[in-house]
């Protein structure tokens, strides 16, 4: 009873009653960290990225509910949200939003001096689209594209925090493009559940704008996201392989080579193997996410078919 009356609204405000949507933001951050030339990252950096990502994600949810608190009352999927049903006030939500943004700023300010300024600049660039995104459904036909842009910073900021620059070449570009396409795809699938309510209230979504071609477009963007990530991973892995090949020592000379050089070569080979295993794990996580999206699509198709059957006049 105590949880239901006091803690449950706060948990729902941050969407931690449905944590999968918050945790998947960490997947692109993981891609970015493990595709950098300096991979694997330190555990300290990983923990800071996790804390910052969860704080920003929570802030985005609150901004969304503040924008949509009147709309959510008329949407079946969202009418139980705390601001929509009045279990929390606007003032309380704004206070939590500010606290989360302060935590996010604290994470950036605690990064090493060599990377702090770049990460702070990227965080400042990310803030406007994060706060404006919830309004995009009122004025932009593809609001899911705005969300994708927000999620793109989940690639850029971890990369900058690990390397101190954005000179990532194909690995960084491929990871960023894959994240944009992947985010647009899964959020378009989620938007399909709200199509009747959005159409009734004259709101935009990519699911509505794409009309009957939405399934084909989502299939193509999912495929392109996998291709972009595969290219990024292949180029990232090829870099250490080329270095190892260039520093390889012929058998007769190896015996006379300094022990330090041999140890460096062995360390490089071990790091390459670790990166390959980590990338395989990340790709598997993406496959599981896509399987969940496909199941959701199938459920939505069945629901739409049932609605169409119910709307047909009796003969």
CSV table of C-alpha atoms in Angstrom, one decimal:
chain,number,residue,atom,x,y,z
A,1,UNK,CA,0.0,0.0,0.0
A,2,UNK,CA,2.8,2.4,0.9
A,3,UNK,CA,4.6,1.7,-2.4
A,4,UNK,CA,1.4,2.2,-4.4
A,5,UNK,CA,0.6,5.5,-2.8
A,6,UNK,CA,4.0,7.1,-2.6
A,7,UNK,CA,6.7,5.5,-4.7
A,8,UNK,CA,4.7,4.0,-7.6
A,9,UNK,CA,3.9,7.4,-9.2
A,10,UNK,CA,7.6,8.4,-9.1
A,11,UNK,CA,8.7,5.1,-10.6
A,12,UNK,CA,6.1,5.5,-13.3
A,13,UNK,CA,7.2,9.1,-14.0
A,14,UNK,CA,10.7,7.8,-14.8
A,15,UNK,CA,9.2,4.8,-16.6
A,16,UNK,CA,11.0,2.3,-14.3
A,17,UNK,CA,7.8,0.3,-14.1
A,18,UNK,CA,8.7,-0.5,-17.7
A,19,UNK,CA,12.6,-0.4,-17.6
A,20,UNK,CA,13.3,-2.0,-21.0
A,21,UNK,CA,12.7,1.3,-22.7
A,22,UNK,CA,15.3,3.0,-20.5
A,23,UNK,CA,17.9,0.2,-20.7
A,24,UNK,CA,17.9,0.0,-24.5
A,25,UNK,CA,19.4,3.5,-24.6
A,26,UNK,CA,22.5,1.9,-23.3
A,27,UNK,CA,22.8,-0.4,-26.3
A,28,UNK,CA,24.0,2.3,-28.8
A,29,UNK,CA,26.4,3.6,-26.0
A,30,UNK,CA,27.8,0.1,-25.8
A,31,UNK,CA,28.3,-0.1,-29.5
A,32,UNK,CA,30.1,3.2,-29.4
A,33,UNK,CA,32.4,2.3,-26.5
A,34,UNK,CA,33.4,-1.0,-27.9
A,35,UNK,CA,34.0,0.2,-31.4
A,36,UNK,CA,36.5,2.8,-30.5
A,37,UNK,CA,40.2,2.2,-31.2
A,38,UNK,CA,40.8,2.4,-27.4
A,39,UNK,CA,38.3,-0.4,-26.6
A,40,UNK,CA,37.6,-1.9,-24.2
A,41,UNK,CA,36.7,1.1,-22.0
A,42,UNK,CA,37.4,1.2,-18.3
A,43,UNK,CA,34.7,0.1,-15.8
A,44,UNK,CA,34.8,3.6,-14.4
A,45,UNK,CA,33.8,5.1,-17.7
A,46,UNK,CA,31.2,2.5,-18.3
A,47,UNK,CA,29.5,3.3,-15.0
A,48,UNK,CA,29.6,7.0,-15.7
A,49,UNK,CA,28.0,6.5,-19.1
A,50,UNK,CA,25.3,4.3,-17.6
A,51,UNK,CA,24.5,6.9,-14.9
A,52,UNK,CA,24.5,9.7,-17.4
A,53,UNK,CA,22.3,7.7,-19.9
A,54,UNK,CA,19.8,6.7,-17.3
A,55,UNK,CA,19.6,10.3,-16.0
A,56,UNK,CA,19.1,11.8,-19.5
A,57,UNK,CA,16.5,9.1,-20.3
A,58,UNK,CA,14.5,9.8,-17.2
A,59,UNK,CA,14.7,13.6,-18.0
A,60,UNK,CA,13.4,12.8,-21.5
A,61,UNK,CA,10.4,10.9,-20.1
A,62,UNK,CA,9.5,13.7,-17.8
A,63,UNK,CA,9.8,16.3,-20.6
A,64,UNK,CA,7.5,14.1,-22.7
A,65,UNK,CA,4.9,13.8,-19.9
A,66,UNK,CA,5.0,17.5,-19.3
A,67,UNK,CA,4.3,18.3,-22.9
A,68,UNK,CA,1.6,15.6,-23.3
A,69,UNK,CA,-0.1,15.6,-19.9
A,70,UNK,CA,-3.4,16.8,-21.5
A,71,UNK,CA,-3.1,14.6,-24.5
A,72,UNK,CA,-2.3,11.5,-22.5
A,73,UNK,CA,-5.7,11.7,-20.8
A,74,UNK,CA,-7.3,10.8,-24.1
A,75,UNK,CA,-4.8,8.0,-25.1
A,76,UNK,CA,-5.5,4.5,-24.0
A,77,UNK,CA,-1.9,3.5,-23.6
A,78,UNK,CA,-0.9,6.7,-21.7
A,79,UNK,CA,-3.8,7.7,-19.6
A,80,UNK,CA,-2.4,6.1,-16.4
A,81,UNK,CA,0.8,8.2,-16.4
A,82,UNK,CA,1.2,10.2,-13.2
A,83,UNK,CA,0.8,13.7,-14.7
A,84,UNK,CA,-2.1,12.6,-16.9
A,85,UNK,CA,-4.1,11.3,-14.0
A,86,UNK,CA,-2.9,13.9,-11.5
A,87,UNK,CA,-1.1,11.7,-9.0
A,88,UNK,CA,1.9,14.0,-9.3
A,89,UNK,CA,1.9,17.7,-9.9
A,90,UNK,CA,3.7,19.7,-12.7
A,91,UNK,CA,5.9,21.4,-10.1
A,92,UNK,CA,7.0,18.0,-8.7
A,93,UNK,CA,7.9,16.7,-12.1
A,94,UNK,CA,9.8,19.9,-13.0
A,95,UNK,CA,11.9,19.5,-9.8
A,96,UNK,CA,12.8,15.9,-10.7
A,97,UNK,CA,13.6,17.0,-14.2
A,98,UNK,CA,16.1,19.6,-12.9
A,99,UNK,CA,17.7,17.1,-10.5
A,100,UNK,CA,18.2,14.6,-13.3
A,101,UNK,CA,19.7,17.3,-15.6
A,102,UNK,CA,22.1,18.3,-12.7
A,103,UNK,CA,23.1,14.6,-12.3
A,104,UNK,CA,23.8,14.4,-16.1
A,105,UNK,CA,25.9,17.6,-15.9
A,106,UNK,CA,27.8,16.2,-12.9
A,107,UNK,CA,28.7,13.1,-14.9
A,108,UNK,CA,30.1,15.2,-17.7
A,109,UNK,CA,32.0,17.5,-15.4
A,110,UNK,CA,33.7,14.5,-13.7
A,111,UNK,CA,35.1,13.2,-17.0
A,112,UNK,CA,38.9,13.7,-17.5
A,113,UNK,CA,40.1,17.1,-18.5
A,114,UNK,CA,41.2,15.9,-21.9
A,115,UNK,CA,37.7,14.9,-23.0
A,116,UNK,CA,35.5,17.1,-20.8
A,117,UNK,CA,35.1,20.2,-23.0
A,118,UNK,CA,34.0,18.1,-26.1
A,119,UNK,CA,31.6,16.0,-24.1
A,120,UNK,CA,30.1,19.1,-22.5
A,121,UNK,CA,29.6,20.7,-25.9
A,122,UNK,CA,27.9,17.6,-27.2
A,123,UNK,CA,25.7,17.4,-24.1
A,124,UNK,CA,24.6,21.0,-24.6
A,125,UNK,CA,23.8,20.3,-28.3
A,126,UNK,CA,21.8,17.2,-27.2
A,127,UNK,CA,19.6,19.1,-24.7
A,128,UNK,CA,17.4,21.1,-27.0
A,129,UNK,CA,16.2,18.2,-29.2
A,130,UNK,CA,15.6,16.1,-26.1
A,131,UNK,CA,13.4,18.7,-24.5
A,132,UNK,CA,11.7,19.6,-27.8
A,133,UNK,CA,11.1,16.1,-29.2
A,134,UNK,CA,7.8,15.6,-27.4
A,135,UNK,CA,6.3,18.6,-29.2
A,136,UNK,CA,7.4,17.3,-32.6
A,137,UNK,CA,4.2,15.3,-33.0
A,138,UNK,CA,2.3,18.6,-33.2
A,139,UNK,CA,4.3,20.1,-36.1
A,140,UNK,CA,6.5,17.4,-37.8
A,141,UNK,CA,5.2,14.5,-39.9
A,142,UNK,CA,8.1,12.2,-38.7
A,143,UNK,CA,8.6,12.9,-34.9
A,144,UNK,CA,10.3,9.5,-34.6
A,145,UNK,CA,13.2,11.0,-36.7
A,146,UNK,CA,13.6,13.7,-34.0
A,147,UNK,CA,13.9,11.0,-31.4
A,148,UNK,CA,16.5,9.2,-33.6
A,149,UNK,CA,18.5,12.4,-33.6
A,150,UNK,CA,18.4,12.5,-29.8
A,151,UNK,CA,19.6,8.9,-29.6
A,152,UNK,CA,22.4,9.7,-31.9
A,153,UNK,CA,24.1,11.5,-29.1
A,154,UNK,CA,24.2,8.2,-27.2
A,155,UNK,CA,26.9,7.3,-29.7
A,156,UNK,CA,28.7,10.6,-30.0
A,157,UNK,CA,29.2,11.4,-26.3
A,158,UNK,CA,30.5,7.9,-25.2
A,159,UNK,CA,32.9,8.0,-28.2
A,160,UNK,CA,34.2,11.4,-27.3
A,161,UNK,CA,34.5,10.4,-23.6
A,162,UNK,CA,36.6,7.4,-24.6
A,163,UNK,CA,38.8,9.0,-27.3
A,164,UNK,CA,38.6,12.8,-26.8
A,165,UNK,CA,37.7,13.4,-30.4
A,166,UNK,CA,35.1,12.5,-33.1
A,167,UNK,CA,37.6,11.4,-35.7
A,168,UNK,CA,36.2,7.9,-35.7
A,169,UNK,CA,36.0,7.4,-39.5
A,170,UNK,CA,33.7,4.6,-40.7
A,171,UNK,CA,33.3,2.9,-37.3
A,172,UNK,CA,31.8,6.0,-35.7
A,173,UNK,CA,29.8,7.0,-38.8
A,174,UNK,CA,28.4,3.5,-39.2
A,175,UNK,CA,27.5,3.2,-35.5
A,176,UNK,CA,25.8,6.6,-35.6
A,177,UNK,CA,23.8,5.9,-38.7
A,178,UNK,CA,22.8,2.4,-37.4
A,179,UNK,CA,21.5,4.1,-34.2
A,180,UNK,CA,19.5,6.6,-36.1
A,181,UNK,CA,17.8,4.0,-38.3
A,182,UNK,CA,17.3,1.5,-35.5
A,183,UNK,CA,15.7,4.2,-33.2
A,184,UNK,CA,13.4,5.4,-36.0
A,185,UNK,CA,12.4,1.8,-36.7
A,186,UNK,CA,11.5,0.7,-33.2
A,187,UNK,CA,9.7,3.9,-32.3
A,188,UNK,CA,7.7,3.7,-35.5
A,189,UNK,CA,6.6,0.3,-34.4
A,190,UNK,CA,5.6,1.6,-31.0
A,191,UNK,CA,3.7,4.5,-32.6
A,192,UNK,CA,1.5,2.0,-34.5
A,193,UNK,CA,-0.3,1.2,-31.3
A,194,UNK,CA,-1.4,4.9,-31.0
A,195,UNK,CA,-2.5,5.4,-34.6
A,196,UNK,CA,-6.3,5.6,-33.8
A,197,UNK,CA,-5.8,8.1,-31.0
A,198,UNK,CA,-3.2,10.2,-32.9
A,199,UNK,CA,-5.5,10.4,-36.0
A,200,UNK,CA,-8.5,11.4,-33.8
A,201,UNK,CA,-6.4,14.2,-32.1
A,202,UNK,CA,-4.7,15.3,-35.4
A,203,UNK,CA,-1.2,14.4,-34.1
A,204,UNK,CA,1.7,13.3,-36.3
A,205,UNK,CA,3.7,10.1,-36.2
A,206,UNK,CA,5.8,8.3,-38.8
A,207,UNK,CA,3.3,5.3,-38.4
A,208,UNK,CA,0.5,7.6,-39.7
A,209,UNK,CA,2.5,9.5,-42.3
A,210,UNK,CA,3.9,6.3,-43.9
A,211,UNK,CA,0.4,4.8,-44.1
A,212,UNK,CA,0.2,1.4,-45.7
A,213,UNK,CA,3.9,1.3,-46.5
A,214,UNK,CA,4.9,1.5,-42.8
A,215,UNK,CA,5.8,-2.2,-42.5
A,216,UNK,CA,8.0,-2.1,-45.7
A,217,UNK,CA,9.8,1.0,-44.5
A,218,UNK,CA,10.4,-0.3,-41.1
A,219,UNK,CA,11.8,-3.5,-42.6
A,220,UNK,CA,14.2,-1.6,-44.8
A,221,UNK,CA,15.4,0.7,-42.0
A,222,UNK,CA,16.0,-2.2,-39.7
A,223,UNK,CA,18.0,-3.9,-42.5
A,224,UNK,CA,20.0,-0.8,-43.2
A,225,UNK,CA,20.8,-0.3,-39.5
A,226,UNK,CA,22.2,-3.9,-39.3
A,227,UNK,CA,24.2,-3.2,-42.4
A,228,UNK,CA,25.6,0.0,-41.1
A,229,UNK,CA,26.6,-1.6,-37.8
A,230,UNK,CA,28.2,-4.6,-39.5
A,231,UNK,CA,30.3,-2.2,-41.6
A,232,UNK,CA,31.3,-0.3,-38.5
A,233,UNK,CA,32.3,-3.5,-36.7
A,234,UNK,CA,34.2,-4.9,-39.7
A,235,UNK,CA,36.2,-1.7,-40.1
A,236,UNK,CA,36.9,-1.4,-36.4
A,237,UNK,CA,38.1,-5.0,-36.3
A,238,UNK,CA,40.2,-4.6,-39.4
A,239,UNK,CA,42.2,-1.8,-37.9
A,240,UNK,CA,43.9,-3.9,-35.1
A,241,UNK,CA,44.3,-6.8,-37.6
A,242,UNK,CA,46.2,-4.5,-40.0
A,243,UNK,CA,48.4,-3.3,-37.1
A,244,UNK,CA,49.1,-6.8,-36.0
A,245,UNK,CA,50.0,-7.9,-39.5
A,246,UNK,CA,52.3,-4.9,-40.0
A,247,UNK,CA,54.1,-5.6,-36.7
A,248,UNK,CA,54.3,-9.4,-37.3
A,249,UNK,CA,57.9,-10.7,-37.1
A,250,UNK,CA,59.2,-13.5,-39.4
A,251,UNK,CA,60.0,-16.8,-37.6
A,252,UNK,CA,63.8,-16.5,-37.9
A,253,UNK,CA,63.9,-13.0,-36.5
A,254,UNK,CA,61.3,-13.6,-33.8
A,255,UNK,CA,63.8,-15.4,-31.7
A,256,UNK,CA,66.0,-12.4,-31.6
A,257,UNK,CA,63.3,-9.8,-31.2
A,258,UNK,CA,63.1,-8.0,-27.8
A,259,UNK,CA,60.8,-9.7,-25.3
A,260,UNK,CA,58.8,-6.4,-24.9
A,261,UNK,CA,57.8,-6.4,-28.6
A,262,UNK,CA,56.6,-10.0,-28.4
A,263,UNK,CA,54.5,-9.2,-25.3
A,264,UNK,CA,53.0,-6.2,-27.1
A,265,UNK,CA,52.0,-8.4,-30.0
A,266,UNK,CA,50.4,-11.0,-27.8
A,267,UNK,CA,48.5,-8.2,-25.9
A,268,UNK,CA,47.2,-6.8,-29.2
A,269,UNK,CA,46.0,-10.2,-30.3
A,270,UNK,CA,44.1,-10.7,-27.0
A,271,UNK,CA,42.5,-7.3,-27.2
A,272,UNK,CA,41.4,-8.1,-30.8
A,273,UNK,CA,39.8,-11.3,-29.6
A,274,UNK,CA,38.0,-9.6,-26.7
A,275,UNK,CA,36.6,-6.9,-29.1
A,276,UNK,CA,35.3,-9.6,-31.4
A,277,UNK,CA,33.5,-11.3,-28.6
A,278,UNK,CA,32.1,-8.1,-27.3
A,279,UNK,CA,30.8,-7.0,-30.7
A,280,UNK,CA,29.2,-10.4,-31.2
A,281,UNK,CA,27.4,-10.0,-27.8
A,282,UNK,CA,26.2,-6.5,-28.8
A,283,UNK,CA,24.9,-7.8,-32.2
A,284,UNK,CA,23.1,-10.6,-30.4
A,285,UNK,CA,21.4,-8.0,-28.1
A,286,UNK,CA,20.2,-6.1,-31.2
A,287,UNK,CA,18.8,-9.3,-32.7
A,288,UNK,CA,16.8,-10.0,-29.5
A,289,UNK,CA,15.5,-6.5,-29.6
A,290,UNK,CA,14.4,-6.9,-33.2
A,291,UNK,CA,12.7,-10.2,-32.4
A,292,UNK,CA,10.7,-8.4,-29.8
A,293,UNK,CA,9.7,-5.7,-32.2
A,294,UNK,CA,8.6,-8.3,-34.8
A,295,UNK,CA,6.4,-10.0,-32.1
A,296,UNK,CA,4.9,-6.6,-31.3
A,297,UNK,CA,4.3,-5.9,-35.0
A,298,UNK,CA,2.4,-9.3,-35.3
A,299,UNK,CA,0.3,-8.4,-32.3
A,300,UNK,CA,-0.5,-5.0,-33.8
A,301,UNK,CA,-1.5,-6.6,-37.1
A,302,UNK,CA,-3.9,-9.0,-35.3
A,303,UNK,CA,-5.4,-6.1,-33.3
A,304,UNK,CA,-5.9,-4.1,-36.5
A,305,UNK,CA,-7.6,-7.1,-38.2
A,306,UNK,CA,-9.9,-7.5,-35.3
A,307,UNK,CA,-10.9,-3.9,-35.3
A,308,UNK,CA,-11.6,-4.0,-39.0
A,309,UNK,CA,-13.8,-7.1,-38.5
A,310,UNK,CA,-15.7,-5.4,-35.7
A,311,UNK,CA,-16.3,-2.3,-37.9
A,312,UNK,CA,-17.7,-4.3,-40.8
A,313,UNK,CA,-21.5,-4.0,-40.9
A,314,UNK,CA,-23.5,-7.0,-40.2
A,315,UNK,CA,-25.1,-8.6,-43.3
